[in-house]
Coordinates of C-alpha atoms and ligand atoms in Angstrom, one line a residue:
X733 CA 0.6 0.1 0.1
X734 CA 2.1 3.6 -1.0
X735 CA 1.2 6.3 1.2
X736 CA 1.6 9.4 -0.5
X737 CA 4.3 11.8 0.3
X738 CA 1.5 14.8 1.4
X739 CA -0.4 11.9 4.0
X740 CA 3.0 10.9 5.5
X741 CA 3.6 14.3 6.5
X742 CA 0.4 14.7 7.8
X743 CA 0.1 11.3 9.8
X744 CA 3.2 13.0 11.7
X745 CA 2.4 16.1 11.7
X746 CA -0.8 14.6 14.1
X747 CA 1.4 12.4 15.6
X748 CA 3.8 15.0 16.5
X749 CA 0.7 17.4 17.6
X750 CA -0.5 13.8 20.4
X751 CA 3.1 14.2 21.9
X752 CA 3.2 18.1 22.8
X753 CA -0.1 17.8 23.7
X754 CA 0.7 14.6 25.8
X755 CA 3.5 16.5 26.8
X756 CA 1.9 19.5 28.3
X757 CA -0.2 17.7 29.9
X758 CA 2.6 15.9 31.5
X759 CA 4.6 18.7 32.2
X760 CA 1.4 20.6 33.4
X761 CA 0.9 17.6 36.5
X762 CA 3.9 16.3 37.3
X763 CA 6.4 19.6 36.5
X764 CA 3.9 22.9 38.1
X765 CA 1.4 20.9 40.0
X766 CA -1.5 21.6 38.8
X767 CA -4.7 18.6 39.9
X768 CA -8.3 18.4 39.2
X769 CA -10.2 19.1 42.3
X770 CA -11.3 15.2 43.0
X771 CA -14.4 14.1 44.8
X772 CA -13.4 13.7 48.4
X773 CA -16.3 11.7 49.1
X774 CA -19.8 13.1 49.8
X775 CA -21.3 15.2 52.3
X776 CA -25.7 14.7 53.6
X777 CA -27.0 17.7 50.8
X778 CA -28.9 20.4 52.6
X779 CA -28.4 22.8 55.7
X780 CA -28.6 21.0 58.6
X781 CA -26.2 18.0 57.1
X782 CA -24.2 19.9 55.6
X783 CA -22.5 21.3 59.3
X784 CA -23.1 18.0 60.7
X785 CA -18.7 15.7 60.3
X786 CA -16.1 18.3 60.0
X787 CA -18.3 20.7 58.2
X788 CA -19.6 22.2 62.0
X789 CA -16.4 23.6 62.8
X790 CA -15.4 25.6 59.7
X791 CA -12.0 27.1 59.9
X792 CA -7.7 26.4 58.9
X793 CA -5.9 24.6 61.4
X794 CA -2.4 23.2 61.3
X795 CA -2.5 20.0 60.6
X796 CA 1.7 18.9 59.9
X797 CA 4.6 21.7 60.2
X798 CA 3.5 24.0 56.9
X799 CA 0.6 22.1 55.8
X800 CA -3.5 23.6 57.0
X801 CA -6.5 22.1 56.0
X802 CA -9.2 24.6 56.0
X803 CA -12.8 23.7 56.0
X804 CA -15.0 25.4 53.6
X805 CA -18.9 25.4 53.9
X806 CA -20.2 28.0 51.4
X807 CA -24.5 29.0 51.3
X808 CA -26.4 31.8 49.8
X809 CA -24.2 34.2 50.1
X810 CA -21.3 34.0 51.6
X811 CA -18.4 31.9 52.5
X812 CA -17.1 30.2 56.0
X813 CA -14.8 31.2 57.4
X814 CA -14.5 34.0 54.9
X815 CA -11.4 35.1 55.6
X816 CA -8.3 32.6 55.8
X817 CA -4.7 33.3 56.8
X818 CA -1.5 30.8 56.5
X819 CA 1.9 31.6 56.3
X820 CA 3.7 32.2 53.3
X821 CA 5.7 28.8 51.9
X822 CA 2.2 26.4 53.5
X823 CA 0.2 24.1 51.6
X824 CA -2.9 24.1 52.1
X825 CA -6.0 22.1 51.0
X826 CA -9.0 22.8 51.0
X827 CA -12.1 21.0 52.3
X828 CA -15.5 22.4 50.8
X829 CA -18.9 21.9 50.3
X830 CA -22.4 23.8 50.1
X831 CA -25.1 23.8 52.7
X832 CA -27.9 24.9 49.8
X833 CA -27.4 25.2 45.6
X834 CA -24.2 25.2 43.8
X835 CA -21.4 27.6 44.4
X836 CA -18.0 28.4 43.0
X837 CA -14.6 28.7 45.0
X838 CA -11.9 30.5 43.0
X839 CA -9.0 32.2 44.4
X840 CA -7.6 34.4 42.0
X841 CA -4.0 33.9 41.5
X842 CA -3.7 30.5 42.5
X843 CA -4.5 27.1 40.5
X844 CA -7.5 26.3 42.9
X845 CA -11.2 27.0 41.0
X846 CA -13.3 24.4 41.6
X847 CA -17.5 23.8 41.7
X848 CA -19.1 23.6 45.6
X849 CA -22.0 21.3 44.8
X850 CA -24.4 20.8 47.6
X851 CA -24.1 17.2 49.2
X852 CA -20.4 16.8 47.7
X853 CA -17.1 17.7 49.0
X854 CA -14.6 18.5 47.2
X855 CA -10.6 18.3 47.9
X856 CA -8.5 21.3 45.9
X857 CA -4.4 22.1 47.3
X858 CA -2.2 24.7 47.1
X859 CA 1.4 26.3 48.1
X860 CA 1.1 29.4 48.8
X861 CA 4.3 30.6 48.2
X862 CA 3.9 34.0 47.7
X863 CA 2.4 36.4 51.1
X864 CA -0.5 38.5 49.7
X865 CA -4.5 38.5 49.8
X866 CA -6.2 36.2 47.0
X867 CA -9.8 37.1 46.8
X868 CA -11.8 34.1 46.2
X869 CA -15.4 34.4 44.6
X870 CA -18.5 32.3 43.5
X871 CA -18.6 32.5 40.1
X872 CA -21.4 30.2 39.7
X873 CA -24.6 32.3 39.9
X874 CA -26.0 31.5 42.7
X875 CA -28.9 33.8 43.2
X876 CA -29.5 38.0 43.6
X877 CA -26.0 37.9 46.0
X878 CA -23.9 35.9 43.7
X879 CA -21.5 39.3 43.1
X880 CA -21.3 39.6 47.4
X881 CA -19.6 36.1 47.9
X882 CA -16.7 35.9 48.6
X883 CA -13.7 36.1 51.1
X884 CA -9.4 36.3 51.3
X885 CA -6.7 33.4 52.0
X886 CA -4.5 36.4 53.3
X887 CA -0.1 34.7 53.5
X888 CA 1.2 36.9 56.2
Ligands
LIG1179 CU1 -22.6 30.6 45.3 CU2 -22.5 32.3 43.4

């Protein structure tokens, strides 16, 4: 079977592009530490239950030197806690759920960007190397107060 030179060229180019895209994905995962927010289990849906378990006490706690865990409970139209303070260089794992409807959790200037769903617990981590104020906000339309739903991670 003869393959035309042009066809061979395009086949080669397609293979090259696949390899380049795979390399880009590989680099983002292993080189830059970007990962997809994972489902960390299910939380009982709706207000009363989403306030149970770890979500009974939202807030920041140090789990190991330089490592923090933040339990975040979202509801229309606020986050609890809405101010998170950690020292620079901290690895922070956010464990997030919603008490009512679908919200978003996007921390500006970081790779943290996830949906927050009632009945689901989302876990996502980030290392805050640079001190500063990182605003987080809701990016899933959730009602009339959607635009005021925000908070901040303050890295000291
Ligand atoms: Cu919560 Cu939009």
